[in-house]
CSV table of C-alpha atoms in Angstrom, one decimal:
chain,number,residue,atom,x,y,z
A,1,MET,CA,-50.7,20.7,26.5
A,2,SER,CA,-48.9,18.4,24.1
A,3,GLY,CA,-45.1,19.4,23.5
A,4,VAL,CA,-45.9,20.7,20.0
A,5,GLU,CA,-48.9,22.8,21.7
A,6,ALA,CA,-46.5,24.1,24.2
A,7,PHE,CA,-44.4,25.4,21.1
A,8,ARG,CA,-46.9,26.7,19.4
A,9,THR,CA,-47.8,28.9,22.7
A,10,GLU,CA,-44.0,30.0,22.5
A,11,VAL,CA,-44.3,31.5,19.4
A,12,ARG,CA,-47.3,32.6,19.7
A,13,ASP,CA,-46.3,35.0,22.9
A,14,TRP,CA,-42.9,36.0,21.6
A,15,MET,CA,-44.6,37.4,18.3
A,16,ALA,CA,-47.3,38.9,20.2
A,17,ILE,CA,-44.4,40.9,22.2
A,18,HIS,CA,-41.7,41.3,19.6
A,19,LEU,CA,-44.1,42.1,16.2
A,20,THR,CA,-45.3,45.7,18.1
A,21,GLY,CA,-44.0,49.6,18.3
A,22,LYS,CA,-42.1,50.2,15.4
A,23,PHE,CA,-42.2,46.6,13.8
A,24,ALA,CA,-46.3,47.0,14.0
A,25,GLU,CA,-45.9,48.6,10.9
A,26,LEU,CA,-44.7,45.6,9.3
A,27,LYS,CA,-47.7,42.9,10.0
A,28,PHE,CA,-48.9,41.5,6.8
A,29,ARG,CA,-46.5,43.1,4.4
A,30,GLY,CA,-43.7,41.7,2.3
A,31,GLY,CA,-46.2,39.5,0.8
A,32,SER,CA,-47.7,38.6,-2.6
A,33,GLY,CA,-46.6,41.3,-5.1
A,34,GLU,CA,-44.7,43.9,-2.6
A,35,GLY,CA,-41.8,42.1,-1.9
A,36,ASP,CA,-39.7,45.2,-1.6
A,37,ALA,CA,-41.8,46.8,0.9
A,38,LEU,CA,-40.3,48.5,3.9
A,39,PRO,CA,-37.3,46.8,3.8
A,40,GLU,CA,-34.8,48.4,5.6
A,41,LEU,CA,-36.9,47.8,8.3
A,42,ARG,CA,-37.7,44.1,7.4
A,43,LYS,CA,-34.0,43.5,7.5
A,44,GLU,CA,-34.1,44.7,11.3
A,45,TRP,CA,-36.9,42.3,11.9
A,46,GLU,CA,-34.7,39.7,10.9
A,47,ARG,CA,-32.0,40.7,13.2
A,48,GLU,CA,-34.9,41.0,16.6
A,49,LEU,CA,-36.0,37.7,15.0
A,50,ALA,CA,-32.3,36.0,15.5
A,51,ALA,CA,-31.9,37.8,18.8
A,52,GLY,CA,-34.7,35.7,19.7
A,53,GLY,CA,-33.1,32.3,18.1
A,54,TRP,CA,-36.0,32.2,15.6
A,55,THR,CA,-33.6,32.3,12.3
A,56,CYS,CA,-33.2,29.0,10.7
A,57,PRO,CA,-35.0,26.9,13.6
A,58,GLY,CA,-35.2,23.5,11.6
A,59,TRP,CA,-31.1,23.8,10.8
A,60,ALA,CA,-29.2,21.2,13.0
A,61,LYS,CA,-27.7,22.8,16.0
A,62,GLU,CA,-24.2,21.8,15.0
A,63,HIS,CA,-25.2,24.9,12.4
A,64,GLY,CA,-26.4,27.3,14.5
A,65,GLY,CA,-30.3,26.4,14.2
A,66,ARG,CA,-32.6,25.0,17.0
A,67,GLY,CA,-32.7,21.2,15.7
A,68,LEU,CA,-36.5,21.6,15.3
A,69,SER,CA,-38.4,19.1,14.4
A,70,VAL,CA,-40.8,19.0,11.1
A,71,ALA,CA,-44.1,19.3,13.6
A,72,GLU,CA,-42.4,22.0,15.3
A,73,GLN,CA,-41.3,23.5,11.9
A,74,ILE,CA,-44.6,23.3,10.7
A,75,ALA,CA,-46.1,25.2,13.9
A,76,PHE,CA,-43.6,27.9,13.9
A,77,GLN,CA,-44.2,28.5,10.2
A,78,GLU,CA,-48.2,28.8,10.9
A,79,GLU,CA,-47.9,30.7,14.1
A,80,TYR,CA,-45.6,33.3,12.4
A,81,SER,CA,-48.3,34.1,9.4
A,82,ARG,CA,-50.9,33.8,11.7
A,83,ALA,CA,-49.7,36.6,14.0
A,84,GLY,CA,-49.2,38.6,11.0
A,85,GLY,CA,-45.4,38.2,10.2
A,86,PRO,CA,-43.5,40.0,7.4
A,87,GLY,CA,-42.3,37.9,4.2
A,88,ARG,CA,-39.0,37.1,5.5
A,89,MET,CA,-35.9,39.1,3.8
A,90,GLY,CA,-33.5,36.3,4.8
A,91,HIS,CA,-35.8,33.7,3.1
A,92,ILE,CA,-33.5,32.6,0.2
A,93,GLY,CA,-30.4,32.5,2.8
A,94,GLU,CA,-32.3,30.3,5.7
A,95,GLY,CA,-34.8,27.8,3.3
A,96,LEU,CA,-32.0,27.8,0.1
A,97,MET,CA,-28.4,29.0,0.5
A,98,GLY,CA,-28.0,27.6,3.9
A,99,PRO,CA,-29.8,23.8,3.4
A,100,THR,CA,-27.7,23.7,-0.1
A,101,LEU,CA,-24.3,24.8,1.8
A,102,ILE,CA,-24.8,22.1,5.0
A,103,ALA,CA,-25.3,19.8,2.4
A,104,PHE,CA,-22.6,20.2,-0.4
A,105,GLY,CA,-20.3,23.4,1.1
A,106,THR,CA,-16.8,22.6,2.4
A,107,GLU,CA,-16.7,22.7,6.1
A,108,GLU,CA,-14.6,26.6,5.4
A,109,GLN,CA,-17.6,27.9,3.5
A,110,LYS,CA,-20.2,27.0,6.4
A,111,LYS,CA,-18.0,29.1,8.9
A,112,ARG,CA,-18.0,32.2,6.2
A,113,PHE,CA,-21.7,32.2,5.2
A,114,LEU,CA,-24.0,30.6,7.8
A,115,PRO,CA,-23.2,32.9,10.4
A,116,GLY,CA,-24.5,36.0,8.2
A,117,ILE,CA,-28.0,34.0,7.5
A,118,LEU,CA,-28.2,33.2,10.9
A,119,SER,CA,-27.7,36.8,12.5
A,120,GLY,CA,-29.8,38.0,9.9
A,121,THR,CA,-26.7,40.3,9.0
A,122,GLU,CA,-26.2,39.0,4.9
A,123,PHE,CA,-28.5,38.4,2.3
A,124,TRP,CA,-28.7,36.3,-0.5
A,125,CYS,CA,-30.1,35.9,-4.1
A,126,GLN,CA,-31.1,33.2,-6.9
A,127,GLY,CA,-29.3,33.8,-9.9
A,128,TYR,CA,-31.2,30.9,-12.4
A,129,SER,CA,-33.2,32.3,-14.5
A,130,GLU,CA,-32.0,34.2,-17.8
A,131,PRO,CA,-33.6,35.9,-21.0
A,132,SER,CA,-33.7,32.2,-22.7
A,133,ALA,CA,-33.8,30.0,-19.7
A,134,GLY,CA,-36.6,30.0,-17.1
A,135,SER,CA,-38.3,27.1,-17.4
A,136,ASP,CA,-35.3,25.5,-19.6
A,137,PHE,CA,-33.1,25.8,-17.3
A,138,GLY,CA,-30.7,23.6,-19.1
A,139,ASN,CA,-30.6,26.5,-21.8
A,140,ILE,CA,-28.2,28.8,-19.9
A,141,LYS,CA,-25.8,30.8,-21.4
A,142,THR,CA,-24.1,32.7,-18.7
A,143,ARG,CA,-20.4,31.7,-19.1
A,144,ALA,CA,-17.7,31.6,-16.3
A,145,LYS,CA,-14.1,31.1,-17.4
A,146,LEU,CA,-11.3,30.1,-15.5
A,147,ASP,CA,-8.8,32.6,-14.5
A,148,PRO,CA,-5.4,30.6,-14.9
A,149,VAL,CA,-3.5,32.9,-12.9
A,150,THR,CA,-5.7,33.5,-9.4
A,151,GLY,CA,-8.2,30.5,-9.5
A,152,ASP,CA,-11.0,32.6,-9.7
A,153,TRP,CA,-13.8,32.8,-12.4
A,154,ILE,CA,-14.6,35.2,-14.2
A,155,VAL,CA,-18.2,35.4,-15.1
A,156,SER,CA,-20.1,36.9,-17.8
A,157,GLY,CA,-24.0,36.7,-19.0
A,158,GLN,CA,-27.3,37.8,-17.4
A,159,LYS,CA,-29.7,36.9,-14.9
A,160,VAL,CA,-33.1,37.7,-14.8
A,161,TRP,CA,-36.4,38.3,-12.4
A,162,THR,CA,-33.8,38.1,-9.7
A,163,SER,CA,-36.1,38.5,-6.9
A,164,LEU,CA,-34.4,41.4,-4.2
A,165,ALA,CA,-31.2,41.2,-5.6
A,166,HIS,CA,-30.9,45.3,-5.2
A,167,LEU,CA,-31.5,43.9,-1.8
A,168,SER,CA,-28.8,41.5,-1.1
A,169,ASP,CA,-25.5,41.2,-0.5
A,170,TRP,CA,-24.3,37.9,-2.4
A,171,ILE,CA,-26.2,35.8,-5.4
A,172,PHE,CA,-25.7,32.4,-6.0
A,173,VAL,CA,-25.4,31.8,-9.6
A,174,VAL,CA,-25.4,28.8,-12.4
A,175,ALA,CA,-23.3,29.1,-15.0
A,176,ARG,CA,-21.7,27.5,-18.1
A,177,CYS,CA,-18.1,26.6,-17.3
A,178,GLU,CA,-17.4,23.7,-20.1
A,179,GLU,CA,-17.0,24.9,-23.4
A,180,GLY,CA,-19.3,23.6,-26.4
A,181,SER,CA,-21.1,22.1,-23.1
A,182,ILE,CA,-25.1,21.5,-23.9
A,183,GLY,CA,-28.0,21.1,-21.3
A,184,ARG,CA,-27.3,20.2,-17.6
A,185,ASN,CA,-23.9,19.2,-18.7
A,186,GLY,CA,-21.1,21.8,-17.8
A,187,LEU,CA,-22.3,23.7,-15.0
A,188,ILE,CA,-21.0,25.5,-12.3
A,189,PHE,CA,-22.2,26.4,-8.9
A,190,LEU,CA,-20.9,30.2,-7.8
A,191,LEU,CA,-21.1,32.5,-4.7
A,192,MET,CA,-20.9,35.9,-6.0
A,193,PRO,CA,-20.5,39.3,-3.7
A,194,LEU,CA,-22.9,41.6,-5.6
A,195,SER,CA,-21.0,44.6,-4.7
A,196,GLN,CA,-18.1,44.5,-7.5
A,197,PRO,CA,-17.9,46.6,-10.5
A,198,ASP,CA,-18.3,44.6,-12.3
A,199,VAL,CA,-22.3,43.5,-11.8
A,200,GLU,CA,-24.4,45.7,-12.4
A,201,ILE,CA,-28.5,45.5,-11.3
A,202,HIS,CA,-31.4,46.7,-13.2
A,203,PRO,CA,-35.1,46.9,-11.5
A,204,ILE,CA,-37.8,45.6,-12.9
A,205,LYS,CA,-40.6,47.7,-12.6
A,206,GLN,CA,-44.3,45.2,-11.9
A,207,ILE,CA,-47.9,46.3,-13.0
A,208,GLY,CA,-48.7,46.3,-9.3
A,209,GLY,CA,-46.4,49.5,-9.0
A,210,GLY,CA,-43.3,47.3,-7.3
A,211,ALA,CA,-39.6,46.5,-8.5
A,212,GLU,CA,-38.7,43.7,-6.2
A,213,PHE,CA,-37.5,41.9,-9.6
A,214,ASN,CA,-34.8,42.6,-11.3
A,215,SER,CA,-31.7,42.1,-13.8
A,216,VAL,CA,-28.6,41.4,-13.3
A,217,PHE,CA,-25.7,41.6,-15.3
A,218,PHE,CA,-21.9,40.2,-15.2
A,219,ASP,CA,-19.3,41.6,-17.4
A,220,GLY,CA,-16.3,40.0,-16.6
A,221,ALA,CA,-17.3,39.9,-12.4
A,222,ARG,CA,-15.4,37.4,-10.5
A,223,ALA,CA,-16.2,34.7,-7.9
A,224,LYS,CA,-13.4,33.2,-5.8
A,225,ALA,CA,-11.9,30.1,-6.6
A,226,GLU,CA,-13.0,29.2,-3.0
A,227,ASP,CA,-16.4,30.2,-3.4
A,228,VAL,CA,-17.8,27.2,-5.8
A,229,VAL,CA,-19.9,24.8,-4.1
A,230,GLY,CA,-18.8,21.5,-5.1
A,231,GLN,CA,-16.9,20.8,-8.5
A,232,PRO,CA,-16.8,22.4,-11.9
A,233,GLY,CA,-19.6,20.3,-13.9
A,234,ASP,CA,-21.2,19.7,-10.4
A,235,GLY,CA,-23.8,22.7,-11.2
A,236,TRP,CA,-27.1,20.9,-12.3
A,237,LYS,CA,-27.2,18.2,-9.5
A,238,ILE,CA,-26.5,21.0,-6.5
A,239,ALA,CA,-29.1,23.3,-8.6
A,240,MET,CA,-31.9,20.4,-8.5
A,241,ALA,CA,-31.3,19.8,-4.9
A,242,LEU,CA,-31.6,23.6,-3.8
A,243,LEU,CA,-35.2,23.4,-5.4
A,244,GLY,CA,-35.9,20.2,-3.4
A,245,PHE,CA,-35.0,22.6,-0.5
A,246,GLU,CA,-37.8,25.1,-1.9
A,247,ARG,CA,-40.1,23.0,-1.3
A,248,GLY,CA,-39.9,22.4,1.9
A,249,ILE,CA,-41.3,23.4,5.3
A,250,SER,CA,-42.4,27.3,4.3
A,251,THR,CA,-45.1,26.1,1.9
A,252,LEU,CA,-47.1,25.6,5.2
A,253,GLY,CA,-46.1,29.3,5.7
A,254,GLN,CA,-47.6,30.2,1.9
A,255,GLN,CA,-50.8,28.4,2.8
A,256,MET,CA,-51.2,30.2,6.0
A,257,SER,CA,-51.2,33.2,3.8
A,258,PHE,CA,-53.2,32.1,1.2
A,259,GLN,CA,-55.6,31.5,3.9
A,260,GLN,CA,-55.5,35.3,5.3
A,261,GLU,CA,-56.4,36.4,1.4
A,262,LEU,CA,-59.4,34.1,1.3
A,263,ASP,CA,-60.6,35.4,5.1
A,264,LEU,CA,-60.4,38.6,3.7
A,265,ILE,CA,-62.4,38.1,0.4
A,266,VAL,CA,-65.0,36.7,2.6
A,267,GLU,CA,-64.8,39.6,5.1
A,268,ILE,CA,-65.4,42.1,2.1
A,269,ALA,CA,-68.0,39.7,0.6
A,270,ARG,CA,-70.0,39.8,4.0
A,271,GLU,CA,-69.7,43.8,3.8
A,272,ASN,CA,-70.6,44.7,-0.1
A,273,GLY,CA,-73.3,41.9,-0.4
A,274,SER,CA,-71.4,39.3,-3.1
A,275,ASP,CA,-72.0,36.6,-0.5
A,276,ARG,CA,-75.6,36.6,-1.8
A,277,SER,CA,-74.3,35.5,-4.8
A,278,PRO,CA,-74.8,31.7,-5.5
A,279,ALA,CA,-72.0,31.7,-8.0
A,280,ILE,CA,-69.5,33.3,-5.7
A,281,ARG,CA,-70.1,31.1,-2.6
A,282,GLN,CA,-69.4,28.0,-5.1
A,283,ARG,CA,-66.2,29.8,-5.6
A,284,VAL,CA,-65.3,30.5,-2.2
A,285,ALA,CA,-66.8,26.8,-1.2
A,286,TYR,CA,-64.2,25.7,-3.9
A,287,ALA,CA,-61.2,27.8,-3.0
A,288,TRP,CA,-61.4,26.7,0.9
A,289,THR,CA,-61.5,23.3,-0.1
A,290,GLY,CA,-58.5,23.3,-2.3
A,291,LEU,CA,-56.6,25.1,0.1
A,292,ARG,CA,-57.3,22.0,2.2
A,293,ALA,CA,-56.3,19.7,-0.5
A,294,MET,CA,-53.1,21.6,-0.4
A,295,ARG,CA,-52.5,21.3,3.4
A,296,TYR,CA,-52.6,17.6,3.4
A,297,LEU,CA,-50.2,16.9,0.6
A,298,ALA,CA,-47.8,19.3,1.7
A,299,MET,CA,-48.6,17.5,5.4
A,300,ARG,CA,-47.9,14.1,3.4
A,301,VAL,CA,-44.8,15.3,1.4
A,302,LEU,CA,-42.9,17.1,4.7
A,303,SER,CA,-44.0,13.4,6.3
A,304,ASP,CA,-41.6,10.4,6.4
A,305,ASP,CA,-43.6,8.5,3.3
A,306,GLN,CA,-40.9,7.7,0.9
A,307,SER,CA,-43.2,5.7,-1.3
A,308,ALA,CA,-43.2,6.2,-4.9
A,309,GLU,CA,-47.1,7.7,-5.0
A,310,ALA,CA,-46.0,10.2,-2.3
A,311,ARG,CA,-43.0,11.1,-4.5
A,312,ARG,CA,-45.0,11.3,-7.6
A,313,GLU,CA,-47.8,13.9,-6.0
A,314,ALA,CA,-44.5,15.9,-5.1
A,315,LEU,CA,-44.6,16.4,-8.2
A,316,THR,CA,-48.1,18.3,-8.3
A,317,TYR,CA,-47.8,20.9,-5.7
A,318,LYS,CA,-46.2,23.9,-7.5
A,319,TYR,CA,-49.2,23.4,-10.5
A,320,GLN,CA,-51.9,23.0,-7.9
A,321,TRP,CA,-50.7,25.8,-5.3
A,322,SER,CA,-50.1,28.3,-8.6
A,323,ASN,CA,-53.6,28.1,-10.5
A,324,TRP,CA,-55.5,28.1,-6.7
A,325,HIS,CA,-53.7,31.4,-6.2
A,326,ARG,CA,-54.5,32.9,-9.8
A,327,ASP,CA,-58.0,31.8,-9.5
A,328,LEU,CA,-58.1,33.3,-6.1
A,329,GLY,CA,-57.0,36.6,-7.0
A,330,ARG,CA,-60.2,36.6,-9.8
A,331,LEU,CA,-62.4,35.8,-7.0
A,332,ALA,CA,-61.0,39.0,-5.3
A,333,MET,CA,-61.7,41.0,-8.1
A,334,ASP,CA,-64.9,39.4,-8.7
A,335,VAL,CA,-65.9,40.2,-4.8
A,336,LEU,CA,-65.1,43.8,-5.0
A,337,LYS,CA,-67.1,44.4,-8.0
A,338,MET,CA,-66.5,47.7,-9.1
A,339,ASP,CA,-64.0,48.8,-6.2
A,340,ALA,CA,-61.9,46.5,-8.1
A,341,ASN,CA,-61.0,49.1,-10.7
A,342,VAL,CA,-60.1,52.1,-8.1
A,343,VAL,CA,-56.8,53.0,-6.4
A,344,ALA,CA,-58.1,53.8,-3.0
A,345,ASP,CA,-56.9,54.7,0.2
A,346,ASP,CA,-57.9,51.6,1.5
A,347,PRO,CA,-55.4,48.5,2.8
A,348,ARG,CA,-57.5,45.6,2.3
A,349,ARG,CA,-58.3,46.7,-1.2
A,350,GLU,CA,-55.1,47.4,-2.0
A,351,ARG,CA,-53.4,44.0,-1.1
A,352,LEU,CA,-56.2,42.2,-3.1
A,353,GLN,CA,-55.3,44.5,-6.2
A,354,GLN,CA,-51.5,43.6,-5.5
A,355,MET,CA,-52.8,39.7,-4.9
A,356,PHE,CA,-54.7,39.6,-8.3
A,357,LEU,CA,-51.8,41.5,-10.2
A,358,PHE,CA,-49.3,39.6,-8.5
A,359,ALA,CA,-50.7,35.9,-9.1
A,360,ARG,CA,-51.0,36.2,-12.8
A,361,ALA,CA,-47.0,35.3,-12.6
A,362,ASP,CA,-47.7,33.0,-10.7
A,363,THR,CA,-47.9,29.9,-13.1
A,364,ILE,CA,-45.1,31.4,-15.1
A,365,TYR,CA,-42.2,31.6,-12.7
A,366,GLY,CA,-40.5,28.6,-11.1
A,367,GLY,CA,-41.9,26.5,-14.7
A,368,THR,CA,-44.7,27.5,-16.0
A,369,ASN,CA,-47.7,25.6,-16.2
A,370,GLU,CA,-46.9,23.5,-19.8
A,371,ILE,CA,-43.2,22.5,-17.8
A,372,GLN,CA,-45.3,21.5,-14.9
A,373,LEU,CA,-47.8,19.2,-16.4
A,374,ASN,CA,-44.7,17.9,-18.7
A,375,ILE,CA,-42.9,17.1,-15.0
A,376,ILE,CA,-45.8,15.3,-14.0
A,377,ALA,CA,-45.9,13.4,-17.1
A,378,GLU,CA,-42.5,12.0,-17.6
A,379,GLN,CA,-41.3,12.0,-14.0
A,380,GLY,CA,-45.0,11.1,-12.6
A,381,LEU,CA,-46.0,8.9,-15.0
A,382,GLY,CA,-43.4,7.6,-16.8
A,383,MET,CA,-44.3,8.9,-20.1
A,384,PRO,CA,-42.1,9.4,-22.6
A,385,LYS,CA,-41.1,13.0,-24.0
A,386,GLU,CA,-42.8,14.6,-26.7
A,387,PRO,CA,-40.4,15.1,-29.6
A,388,ARG,CA,-40.3,18.3,-30.8
A,389,GLY,CA,-41.6,18.7,-34.3
A,390,LYS,CA,-40.0,21.5,-36.9
A,391,LEU,CA,-41.9,24.7,-37.4
């Protein structure tokens, strides 16, 4: 047995022992459309993972991780998802905030914040999008003004579509710190506690019934001087680096969740006779091949291939998976037939209904289809930016 296969066995065995008892309820929960499901039990599960040494396993040992190789990190993500591991409440801290602090933070910031992420006791959310600055990230309006007496930054503005803000302890915020600056210039990257009186969090009810997204309002809220990552003006650079971490190893775990959804669709199609339709069979085959293509792309991006071609291909990933997943939701509803329109006490049907509703947003958040195509054209193919015409 190879080293990676032995490691897979270790992960499988640990999950089989620990994802039981009170945690059995968490199997396959917290996915598409129910990111706020069973939050307290999922936070407790984070602490269970931490006790077993399974939080932040890809971090270097000097920062508290296991220092796993890329192959081992992929194996962990796949076996975790295969076992039904729930959506991670600590994903933002482990996958985004932690790596950003390791790359750009001061030693004091690392000492303060990394232990809480590792132990599953402090949870983070992401303060990027605003009502007028979603895909157009350079249009940020939230302001950060320096307090000359304390050195703190006083923040005013609004962030929106903030996942799990109501269940988080901290938020990292990109704000405009230079008066008159526009676009990517004059931005600052701040770490802010959410438990302060000048922060209000308003849940946003979703079509599927959940409320995992929020609007976060800052009305003179404060970020301490020591909670600036990098220097004032470095906000764009750090924010973009963080997004690079977002498209890392965890994409393989995402694909395992997609495979489980596809398997469920096939299972129901066989039960209700939908599999006898040539059109349905063709769409299932298309979904299967599309998922395999995503895996090969992700594996290449995560490899040591630093060629220009590999870097260009990486730009296509968000566009690829979001459109694939949206189409999978449509396939699920067509396989369910009339049952797709009925709310019933059937967890399989409910999972696919939630996936269909939530997947409609996949091609919008994180950069709309149109923005993704612009990125591919400009950064991948070297095409000039299209000048904006006058209305």
